[in-house]
Amino acid sequence: MTIPFSQISDDLAKQAIELPSWAFGNSGTRFKVFGTPGTPRTIEEKIADAATVHRHTGLAPTVALHIPWDKVDDYAALRDYAGEQGVSLGTVNSNTFQDDIYKFGSLTHSDPAVRQKAIDHHFACIDVMDQTGSRDLKIWLADGTNYPGQDDIRSRQDRLHESLQKIYDRLGDDQRMVLEYKFFEPAFYHTDVPDWGTSYAQVSALGDKALTCLDTGHHAPGTNIEFIVAQLLRLGKLGSFDFNSRFYADDDLIVGAADPFQLFRILVEVVRGGGYANPDVAFMLDQCHNVEDKIPGQIRSVLNVQEMTARALMLDREALNAAQAEHDVLGANGILMDAFYTDVRPALAEWRESRGLPADPMAAYAASGYQQKIAEERIGGTQSGWGA
Amino acid sequence: MTIPFSQISDDLAKQAIELPSWAFGNSGTRFKVFGTPGTPRTIEEKIADAATVHRHTGLAPTVALHIPWDKVDDYAALRDYAGEQGVSLGTVNSNTFQDDIYKFGSLTHSDPAVRQKAIDHHFACIDVMDQTGSRDLKIWLADGTNYPGQDDIRSRQDRLHESLQKIYDRLGDDQRMVLEYKFFEPAFYHTDVPDWGTSYAQVSALGDKALTCLDTGHHAPGTNIEFIVAQLLRLGKLGSFDFNSRFYADDDLIVGAADPFQLFRILVEVVRGGGYANPDVAFMLDQCHNVEDKIPGQIRSVLNVQEMTARALMLDREALNAAQAEHDVLGANGILMDAFYTDVRPALAEWRESRGLPADPMAAYAASGYQQKIAEERIGGTQSGWGA
Amino acid sequence: MTIPFSQISDDLAKQAIELPSWAFGNSGTRFKVFGTPGTPRTIEEKIADAATVHRHTGLAPTVALHIPWDKVDDYAALRDYAGEQGVSLGTVNSNTFQDDIYKFGSLTHSDPAVRQKAIDHHFACIDVMDQTGSRDLKIWLADGTNYPGQDDIRSRQDRLHESLQKIYDRLGDDQRMVLEYKFFEPAFYHTDVPDWGTSYAQVSALGDKALTCLDTGHHAPGTNIEFIVAQLLRLGKLGSFDFNSRFYADDDLIVGAADPFQLFRILVEVVRGGGYANPDVAFMLDQCHNVEDKIPGQIRSVLNVQEMTARALMLDREALNAAQAEHDVLGANGILMDAFYTDVRPALAEWRESRGLPADPMAAYAASGYQQKIAEERIGGTQSGWGA
Amino acid sequence: MTIPFSQISDDLAKQAIELPSWAFGNSGTRFKVFGTPGTPRTIEEKIADAATVHRHTGLAPTVALHIPWDKVDDYAALRDYAGEQGVSLGTVNSNTFQDDIYKFGSLTHSDPAVRQKAIDHHFACIDVMDQTGSRDLKIWLADGTNYPGQDDIRSRQDRLHESLQKIYDRLGDDQRMVLEYKFFEPAFYHTDVPDWGTSYAQVSALGDKALTCLDTGHHAPGTNIEFIVAQLLRLGKLGSFDFNSRFYADDDLIVGAADPFQLFRILVEVVRGGGYANPDVAFMLDQCHNVEDKIPGQIRSVLNVQEMTARALMLDREALNAAQAEHDVLGANGILMDAFYTDVRPALAEWRESRGLPADPMAAYAASGYQQKIAEERIGGTQSGWGA
């Protein structure tokens, strides 16, 4: 009992998922970062890879930048370069976790000079946004402490507000700030924006242009993430998603890899709450391909989101409402599961072909020779990673 | 490096911890409720037991009621009875989880008639408050679902708001509503008020008389509870505590039994945030004494809170601030730990004696013969429990 | 890339899943047990309901008994009755968690008299097995403590061994003991058989007829359950499964309801390790239908196991091996996911019809009128539950 | 109600805690490694720092080596150097997680050539042990997978056994192997030795010289670690501890920093089970001082273990046994808590002085000028870290 695929195919065409430039660079754990042949050395090469994902899937028209990892002298040129590749530049991500000065915090630091440096960094990010035409400034803070007593939790929260206010005031009329929350890591005792409640309280204190960013891997075990999605949509404060998946910590695995049913439930609430094909709710990936190939890893990821979105759109909401109204627990659950268990892959393959896309983007990429080409050509230089 | 006990002894005298009437009744798990000799059959006997805790500790001047478990015909008489015993009646707790009609929800139910019944129950609770002189109406909801799709999360949240608004509007000028949140149980897939963020969003939409109740056992594993304390105090929305402790789920064990250091950190943030000896932040217990004796279980609990409060008050905040300002991680942590590792028990024993209280309330209770007396006298009738 | 359904259809016919008699009785949480019309009053009615599940699915030829909940005077007669209904009696489950004497333990209790009573209860269970022809004695212990120091963990473990040894020695040649482990509940601080390692160490010390029972809901969050399945099969000690599912604690929800992909992975390891269609590895359900109808809840459960088993059998192991050998991370994962995402329901519907079963057991049950019939007929008496 | 300190002071003198050489090098998270002035560049400098910890505390007579991080040409010379500094060389830790060849496993790798390389590395470690006189070879494996299906869990376990067997067979008569387990990280989907059960099953299959290493930070949330301690001691398989502490993941914080009461309970079971002052049960630290100074971090750590050991030794076991025998839950718990809440620091200060040690090792170190000295002298070269 699901809506036919034919009825959702137009809706599917509205989907866009932003790729993170850093997913194409090397990443790893504190124990080891494994390099791989073909890893980009420059932001241009990252964009070329991202554009390759888009060419094969039609799903990823924009690329998020990370400053300073993707710093260039001429952002207008970068914008043009991206355009030539067939993609646009998207969200700008700030970074206040790699300078020695931020060892004890950035926007929350007790020293006004350090805070100002962090604020200035965000001003610089907004300057980049002005040049790239990016709408969103994404702030994820590594701020926190490792030991009880190390710093004053409360004052840090107040300082965070002050810092965010200054950054907020610098935003242009069409720009937004999205504040990501994260349960733990790299700080272990406390993080300054650990949960959606904190992000919500902080962005609510700023104004309409500040929203919450929900990273699907940043919650305590057992957390009902789709509830948070529903709640933030209800409160008008869900600005964006960072999709990925996790088994225990912030594993940053391919979205849908660990718990596909959870991804489905999240997308069901997105659709339910008006967050799908809604420009106010940005879909992004934030992943690390530590052991798998990066470009097909990204292709797999956007396909996973697309396949689950198709299932969510095919959910027979009318029938579900009726079963819910009758408190038919098994019936209502069954209607939901019907959509989840529907194999949308054959229909999606046709759908893609009808739009000039490869029916099987993974196979098409493998057959394209791109991976071999970059492995051969990208010799020398320094492979990109979190350090650069 | 701590503040001398002598400097905090006056502050200690300001502490009051409300006891839950139901802690004196039988409780258990879904597998078994063990009865014990002497368990109260009536609310009067519960109050007598609570008063016994207060007589031995000086810490527990009020008793929380649970409606309908503690329903009586004449609340004025009950109030008088409590007064004679030396205690007052405190928070009124509603119950919408034991009527068959609430199987699929109460304040969130899709059927307006069920919601109205639940709202009417809260009106009746407010009527009780008017008669008992209670200030706070505590709402903990068992509402939620067990299966994905069972009901619409978003609509339930909207209905919750509407229901709470009606109850809120009925509150007297000096009355408050505190909305408790709980991660899971008795619903397993989703609960309608699962986290502080949801409680905060809901009570903020109501007004100043609605606040959040933080039960220390109602969080996901790994949650930094003292952070939430600090945040809610900062936001002016921490209305009350339900103290207890847990190893994994909502175990409702004696406060401080599972993680005394966590209790200390919570109290440090309470003191830091102005929540101590502040009438706006109520201290309550919410515990189940499944295998241990109930009255000494409550005595042990209030003593645990008192001992940790003493340590929190003795924290040398000035030295801590200085170490924090210098980012002296080990020094700052050391100052916090100094307070925690200080054995306040001898000083507290003296302090109690100087106030006409037994130096060792546990021993005094054991020697009092009260337990034997109630075991002998309370024969026949039905022992109180969660059913009555 | 999966094995065609046609090639696995014979294997599918080998599946048998034991139903727990108690799933047909009422269950709930510590907060409330909701009754439902038609709930059995006797073990005979439970067996009739279980047989109904089997008639509709062909998957559930045996019913597990719980002693004393299912105690009867004449087990031979019960066996005959079951046979007439079309099912057999299966595993006998002991119960040492509801007598007052077991408040502080049963097989682990410090008092030899209490231990002997618990051992005697297991002897009585073996007597039942002799009469019912059951092979397996399943032991789940509620033993544990709520507070650190309450009892001596180490001595309890030694006493557990002694008690189990006595029970083991009483087993007939064709009888087995399966020892279940559980992370927490109803004890909160420690349980005496908390993990597979403890069960494994205990049963290994007994002999070949003692094995481990893995309940899928009895692990800490983040535990890789399929790893334990693989390990226990490797060690030759996986005796049986208790299937159910959970979001956070031991929710005892319908198997596959919370994390269908986990269920799939578990079944993949079962097949991989030779545990499928292997009489030495018993498949059982252990669930609570607190809010949903019980008979269709059980039907849904065995269908979920069947559907996932079909997917697991269709996994192209040869292709998987090849991809694994090449360390093709995405390829290997893709082959696994192919099997998971395959919609086996249409093929299974045909398969059922070809075997004289209803294509859609849920719909067939709903149309059968059985639920209405028992609701009308089972008036009076006491509905079965965990107390009886 | 505790045993007087005077009665345990001799026992306290038996304590020895091994320091990890790598704790003196830089460490961090995947996001950033912060360097600090004075960080050692060589193993000799690490040993000098470790010896400084020992000089101030009398608790840390040995230093664990990590190969290849601490590789030298002449281990006999290193042994002499350590001796001159006043310490000995201890456990040798292998490393199979930083060579590119180990990307998909080491001892579990499907390629026999990779496995042999990993085995050879362990042979080389045993060669080092022969020269350093070390008794224990500690094996912690980063082996695991990130995605379901990536590799065959079962075969990896079999290969692990074969590899371990070869290493085991190479051990000298007085040498041992300790196999550490870890719940997650750096692999996210499965680790090949995730729990004590797996380590126990693997070492049991080898023989008496193979034992389990318990790292206190390597468990799922909610795990009762002291239970595992008691169980492994009971089974005769607890070879060593890696002490540290954690709030959520493997934080590697200062032991006792996150949950001092848990550390106490662990040490109580160590004492109870005969693991204290028992050469067969090695006490080691395994920590990362990411934001705090390393040498005082190590001093703080060994002091924390010592203070908790003192409390555990002061536990009035006789009184506890009596209360346990009477099922006096509150009484038994109270006796345990009495020991925990006893402030042993003043007595320990005296005890230290009576043994020619500084009363306050933290203050003595701060006053010693050592930190300033190394900060000034250790200029140039490459600071040690996990890479070298």
mmCIF file of C-alpha atoms in Angstrom, chain A residues 160-359:
data_model
loop_
_atom_site.group_PDB
_atom_site.id
_atom_site.type_symbol
_atom_site.label_atom_id
_atom_site.label_comp_id
_atom_site.label_asym_id
_atom_site.label_seq_id
_atom_site.Cartn_x
_atom_site.Cartn_y
_atom_site.Cartn_z
ATOM 1 C CA LEU A 160 29.007 32.125 22.873
ATOM 2 C CA HIS A 161 25.892 34.218 22.610
ATOM 3 C CA GLU A 162 27.873 37.435 22.404
ATOM 4 C CA SER A 163 30.178 36.068 19.747
ATOM 5 C CA LEU A 164 27.344 34.678 17.674
ATOM 6 C CA GLN A 165 25.500 37.970 17.904
ATOM 7 C CA LYS A 166 28.448 39.800 16.396
ATOM 8 C CA ILE A 167 28.682 37.329 13.553
ATOM 9 C CA TYR A 168 24.940 37.384 13.050
ATOM 10 C CA ASP A 169 24.937 41.152 12.782
ATOM 11 C CA ARG A 170 27.397 40.920 9.931
ATOM 12 C CA LEU A 171 25.206 38.620 7.831
ATOM 13 C CA GLY A 172 23.745 40.063 4.657
ATOM 14 C CA ASP A 173 20.018 40.167 4.095
ATOM 15 C CA ASP A 174 20.002 36.952 2.121
ATOM 16 C CA GLN A 175 22.534 35.157 4.229
ATOM 17 C CA ARG A 176 21.934 32.763 7.065
ATOM 18 C CA MET A 177 23.865 31.208 9.902
ATOM 19 C CA VAL A 178 23.307 27.543 10.792
ATOM 20 C CA LEU A 179 24.609 26.376 14.161
ATOM 21 C CA GLU A 180 25.497 22.723 14.395
ATOM 22 C CA TYR A 181 25.341 20.830 17.655
ATOM 23 C CA LYS A 182 27.411 17.850 18.654
ATOM 24 C CA PHE A 183 27.181 15.537 21.610
ATOM 25 C CA PHE A 184 30.915 14.956 22.121
ATOM 26 C CA GLU A 185 34.286 15.097 20.379
ATOM 27 C CA PRO A 186 36.812 16.568 20.180
ATOM 28 C CA ALA A 187 35.983 17.735 23.704
ATOM 29 C CA PHE A 188 35.122 14.890 26.038
ATOM 30 C CA TYR A 189 33.652 16.327 29.212
ATOM 31 C CA HIS A 190 31.428 19.001 27.770
ATOM 32 C CA THR A 191 30.857 20.573 24.409
ATOM 33 C CA ASP A 192 29.457 24.063 24.233
ATOM 34 C CA VAL A 193 26.685 23.207 21.779
ATOM 35 C CA PRO A 194 25.927 19.616 22.698
ATOM 36 C CA ASP A 195 22.286 19.249 21.737
ATOM 37 C CA TRP A 196 19.501 20.653 19.636
ATOM 38 C CA GLY A 197 18.082 22.449 22.657
ATOM 39 C CA THR A 198 21.222 24.514 23.038
ATOM 40 C CA SER A 199 21.447 25.283 19.353
ATOM 41 C CA TYR A 200 17.775 26.207 19.361
ATOM 42 C CA ALA A 201 18.107 28.468 22.413
ATOM 43 C CA GLN A 202 21.148 30.176 20.931
ATOM 44 C CA VAL A 203 19.756 30.743 17.436
ATOM 45 C CA SER A 204 16.381 31.818 18.790
ATOM 46 C CA ALA A 205 18.135 34.559 20.707
ATOM 47 C CA LEU A 206 19.608 35.885 17.467
ATOM 48 C CA GLY A 207 16.797 36.120 14.980
ATOM 49 C CA ASP A 208 15.246 34.682 11.850
ATOM 50 C CA LYS A 209 18.461 34.282 9.928
ATOM 51 C CA ALA A 210 19.939 31.923 12.504
ATOM 52 C CA LEU A 211 18.888 28.289 12.377
ATOM 53 C CA THR A 212 19.949 24.900 13.594
ATOM 54 C CA CYS A 213 22.022 22.407 11.640
ATOM 55 C CA LEU A 214 21.247 18.785 12.426
ATOM 56 C CA ASP A 215 24.097 16.347 11.827
ATOM 57 C CA THR A 216 22.621 12.871 11.954
ATOM 58 C CA GLY A 217 25.692 11.474 13.712
ATOM 59 C CA HIS A 218 25.813 13.922 16.611
ATOM 60 C CA HIS A 219 23.435 12.437 19.144
ATOM 61 C CA ALA A 220 23.544 10.237 22.192
ATOM 62 C CA PRO A 221 22.737 6.560 21.642
ATOM 63 C CA GLY A 222 19.030 5.901 21.594
ATOM 64 C CA THR A 223 18.111 9.409 20.554
ATOM 65 C CA ASN A 224 15.034 9.609 18.328
ATOM 66 C CA ILE A 225 16.433 11.854 15.634
ATOM 67 C CA GLU A 226 13.273 12.062 13.556
ATOM 68 C CA PHE A 227 11.542 13.530 16.588
ATOM 69 C CA ILE A 228 14.078 16.359 16.597
ATOM 70 C CA VAL A 229 13.531 16.834 12.870
ATOM 71 C CA ALA A 230 9.795 17.109 13.427
ATOM 72 C CA GLN A 231 10.256 19.447 16.362
ATOM 73 C CA LEU A 232 12.698 21.789 14.636
ATOM 74 C CA LEU A 233 10.502 21.957 11.558
ATOM 75 C CA ARG A 234 7.566 22.721 13.818
ATOM 76 C CA LEU A 235 9.544 25.472 15.496
ATOM 77 C CA GLY A 236 10.715 26.834 12.136
ATOM 78 C CA LYS A 237 14.355 26.406 13.036
ATOM 79 C CA LEU A 238 15.649 23.522 10.959
ATOM 80 C CA GLY A 239 18.128 25.179 8.640
ATOM 81 C CA SER A 240 20.091 22.264 7.328
ATOM 82 C CA PHE A 241 21.123 18.645 7.580
ATOM 83 C CA ASP A 242 24.528 17.101 7.705
ATOM 84 C CA PHE A 243 23.849 13.566 6.554
ATOM 85 C CA ASN A 244 26.085 10.660 7.479
ATOM 86 C CA SER A 245 25.707 7.594 9.644
ATOM 87 C CA ARG A 246 27.155 6.037 12.718
ATOM 88 C CA PHE A 247 27.232 2.868 14.710
ATOM 89 C CA TYR A 248 28.424 4.331 17.982
ATOM 90 C CA ALA A 249 30.189 7.682 17.904
ATOM 91 C CA ASP A 250 30.498 10.327 15.195
ATOM 92 C CA ASP A 251 31.656 7.758 12.681
ATOM 93 C CA ASP A 252 30.852 9.922 9.642
ATOM 94 C CA LEU A 253 30.067 6.857 7.566
ATOM 95 C CA ILE A 254 28.077 6.850 4.346
ATOM 96 C CA VAL A 255 24.568 8.042 5.064
ATOM 97 C CA GLY A 256 22.187 5.122 5.389
ATOM 98 C CA ALA A 257 24.997 2.629 5.860
ATOM 99 C CA ALA A 258 24.428 1.950 9.531
ATOM 100 C CA ASP A 259 20.691 2.253 9.941
ATOM 101 C CA PRO A 260 18.762 2.686 6.692
ATOM 102 C CA PHE A 261 15.447 2.541 8.510
ATOM 103 C CA GLN A 262 16.414 5.506 10.637
ATOM 104 C CA LEU A 263 17.286 7.459 7.508
ATOM 105 C CA PHE A 264 13.872 6.564 6.132
ATOM 106 C CA ARG A 265 12.116 7.728 9.292
ATOM 107 C CA ILE A 266 14.032 11.000 9.207
ATOM 108 C CA LEU A 267 13.021 11.619 5.616
ATOM 109 C CA VAL A 268 9.426 10.745 6.405
ATOM 110 C CA GLU A 269 9.391 13.512 9.003
ATOM 111 C CA VAL A 270 11.112 15.883 6.601
ATOM 112 C CA VAL A 271 8.374 15.317 4.043
ATOM 113 C CA ARG A 272 5.676 15.413 6.714
ATOM 114 C CA GLY A 273 6.940 18.703 8.080
ATOM 115 C CA GLY A 274 7.333 20.466 4.746
ATOM 116 C CA GLY A 275 11.092 20.256 4.748
ATOM 117 C CA TYR A 276 11.448 18.487 1.422
ATOM 118 C CA ALA A 277 12.149 20.489 -1.700
ATOM 119 C CA ASN A 278 12.068 23.484 0.599
ATOM 120 C CA PRO A 279 14.996 25.834 -0.011
ATOM 121 C CA ASP A 280 14.986 26.787 3.668
ATOM 122 C CA VAL A 281 16.041 23.286 4.661
ATOM 123 C CA ALA A 282 19.377 22.459 3.082
ATOM 124 C CA PHE A 283 20.459 18.881 2.536
ATOM 125 C CA MET A 284 24.187 18.330 2.895
ATOM 126 C CA LEU A 285 26.500 15.426 3.422
ATOM 127 C CA ASP A 286 29.233 15.451 6.043
ATOM 128 C CA GLN A 287 31.178 12.257 5.769
ATOM 129 C CA CYS A 288 34.607 10.721 5.936
ATOM 130 C CA HIS A 289 35.628 8.020 3.522
ATOM 131 C CA ASN A 290 38.472 6.572 5.567
ATOM 132 C CA VAL A 291 38.722 3.167 3.920
ATOM 133 C CA GLU A 292 36.516 3.331 0.853
ATOM 134 C CA ASP A 293 37.000 5.254 -2.375
ATOM 135 C CA LYS A 294 35.818 8.788 -1.966
ATOM 136 C CA ILE A 295 34.010 9.616 -5.205
ATOM 137 C CA PRO A 296 31.948 6.417 -5.326
ATOM 138 C CA GLY A 297 31.455 6.874 -1.600
ATOM 139 C CA GLN A 298 29.796 10.193 -2.313
ATOM 140 C CA ILE A 299 27.801 8.749 -5.212
ATOM 141 C CA ARG A 300 26.575 5.950 -2.957
ATOM 142 C CA SER A 301 25.616 8.524 -0.333
ATOM 143 C CA VAL A 302 23.486 10.748 -2.510
ATOM 144 C CA LEU A 303 21.846 7.674 -4.019
ATOM 145 C CA ASN A 304 21.032 6.416 -0.556
ATOM 146 C CA VAL A 305 19.369 9.710 0.287
ATOM 147 C CA GLN A 306 17.515 9.664 -3.003
ATOM 148 C CA GLU A 307 16.287 6.097 -2.613
ATOM 149 C CA MET A 308 15.051 6.771 0.903
ATOM 150 C CA THR A 309 13.438 9.993 -0.188
ATOM 151 C CA ALA A 310 11.578 8.074 -2.870
ATOM 152 C CA ARG A 311 10.324 5.655 -0.252
ATOM 153 C CA ALA A 312 9.323 8.525 2.039
ATOM 154 C CA LEU A 313 7.442 10.213 -0.779
ATOM 155 C CA MET A 314 5.704 6.959 -1.656
ATOM 156 C CA LEU A 315 4.368 6.595 1.864
ATOM 157 C CA ASP A 316 0.591 6.540 1.631
ATOM 158 C CA ARG A 317 -0.026 9.352 4.056
ATOM 159 C CA GLU A 318 -3.792 9.214 3.684
ATOM 160 C CA ALA A 319 -3.948 5.553 4.591
ATOM 161 C CA LEU A 320 -1.490 6.194 7.402
ATOM 162 C CA ASN A 321 -3.608 8.979 8.812
ATOM 163 C CA ALA A 322 -6.643 6.738 8.765
ATOM 164 C CA ALA A 323 -4.887 3.902 10.546
ATOM 165 C CA GLN A 324 -3.439 6.313 13.096
ATOM 166 C CA ALA A 325 -6.856 7.790 13.737
ATOM 167 C CA GLU A 326 -8.154 4.332 14.545
ATOM 168 C CA HIS A 327 -5.172 3.536 16.766
ATOM 169 C CA ASP A 328 -4.486 0.581 14.544
ATOM 170 C CA VAL A 329 -0.921 0.158 15.750
ATOM 171 C CA LEU A 330 0.021 -2.715 13.487
ATOM 172 C CA GLY A 331 -1.849 -1.303 10.525
ATOM 173 C CA ALA A 332 -0.219 2.110 10.802
ATOM 174 C CA ASN A 333 3.205 0.618 11.316
ATOM 175 C CA GLY A 334 2.556 -1.706 8.387
ATOM 176 C CA ILE A 335 1.799 1.181 6.062
ATOM 177 C CA LEU A 336 5.059 2.810 7.029
ATOM 178 C CA MET A 337 6.969 -0.419 6.546
ATOM 179 C CA ASP A 338 5.345 -0.979 3.165
ATOM 180 C CA ALA A 339 7.009 2.155 1.913
ATOM 181 C CA PHE A 340 10.312 1.225 3.509
ATOM 182 C CA TYR A 341 10.372 -2.289 2.109
ATOM 183 C CA THR A 342 9.477 -1.194 -1.399
ATOM 184 C CA ASP A 343 12.396 -1.680 -3.727
ATOM 185 C CA VAL A 344 12.576 1.623 -5.536
ATOM 186 C CA ARG A 345 15.810 0.875 -7.343
ATOM 187 C CA PRO A 346 14.383 -0.411 -10.620
ATOM 188 C CA ALA A 347 12.012 2.526 -10.941
ATOM 189 C CA LEU A 348 14.779 4.944 -10.083
ATOM 190 C CA ALA A 349 17.025 3.421 -12.713
ATOM 191 C CA GLU A 350 14.398 4.075 -15.356
ATOM 192 C CA TRP A 351 13.726 7.503 -13.979
ATOM 193 C CA ARG A 352 17.395 8.372 -14.278
ATOM 194 C CA GLU A 353 17.645 7.158 -17.825
ATOM 195 C CA SER A 354 14.615 9.176 -18.792
ATOM 196 C CA ARG A 355 16.518 12.215 -17.552
ATOM 197 C CA GLY A 356 19.720 11.466 -19.370
ATOM 198 C CA LEU A 357 21.483 10.091 -16.315
ATOM 199 C CA PRO A 358 23.120 6.688 -16.046
ATOM 200 C CA ALA A 359 20.714 4.058 -14.773
#
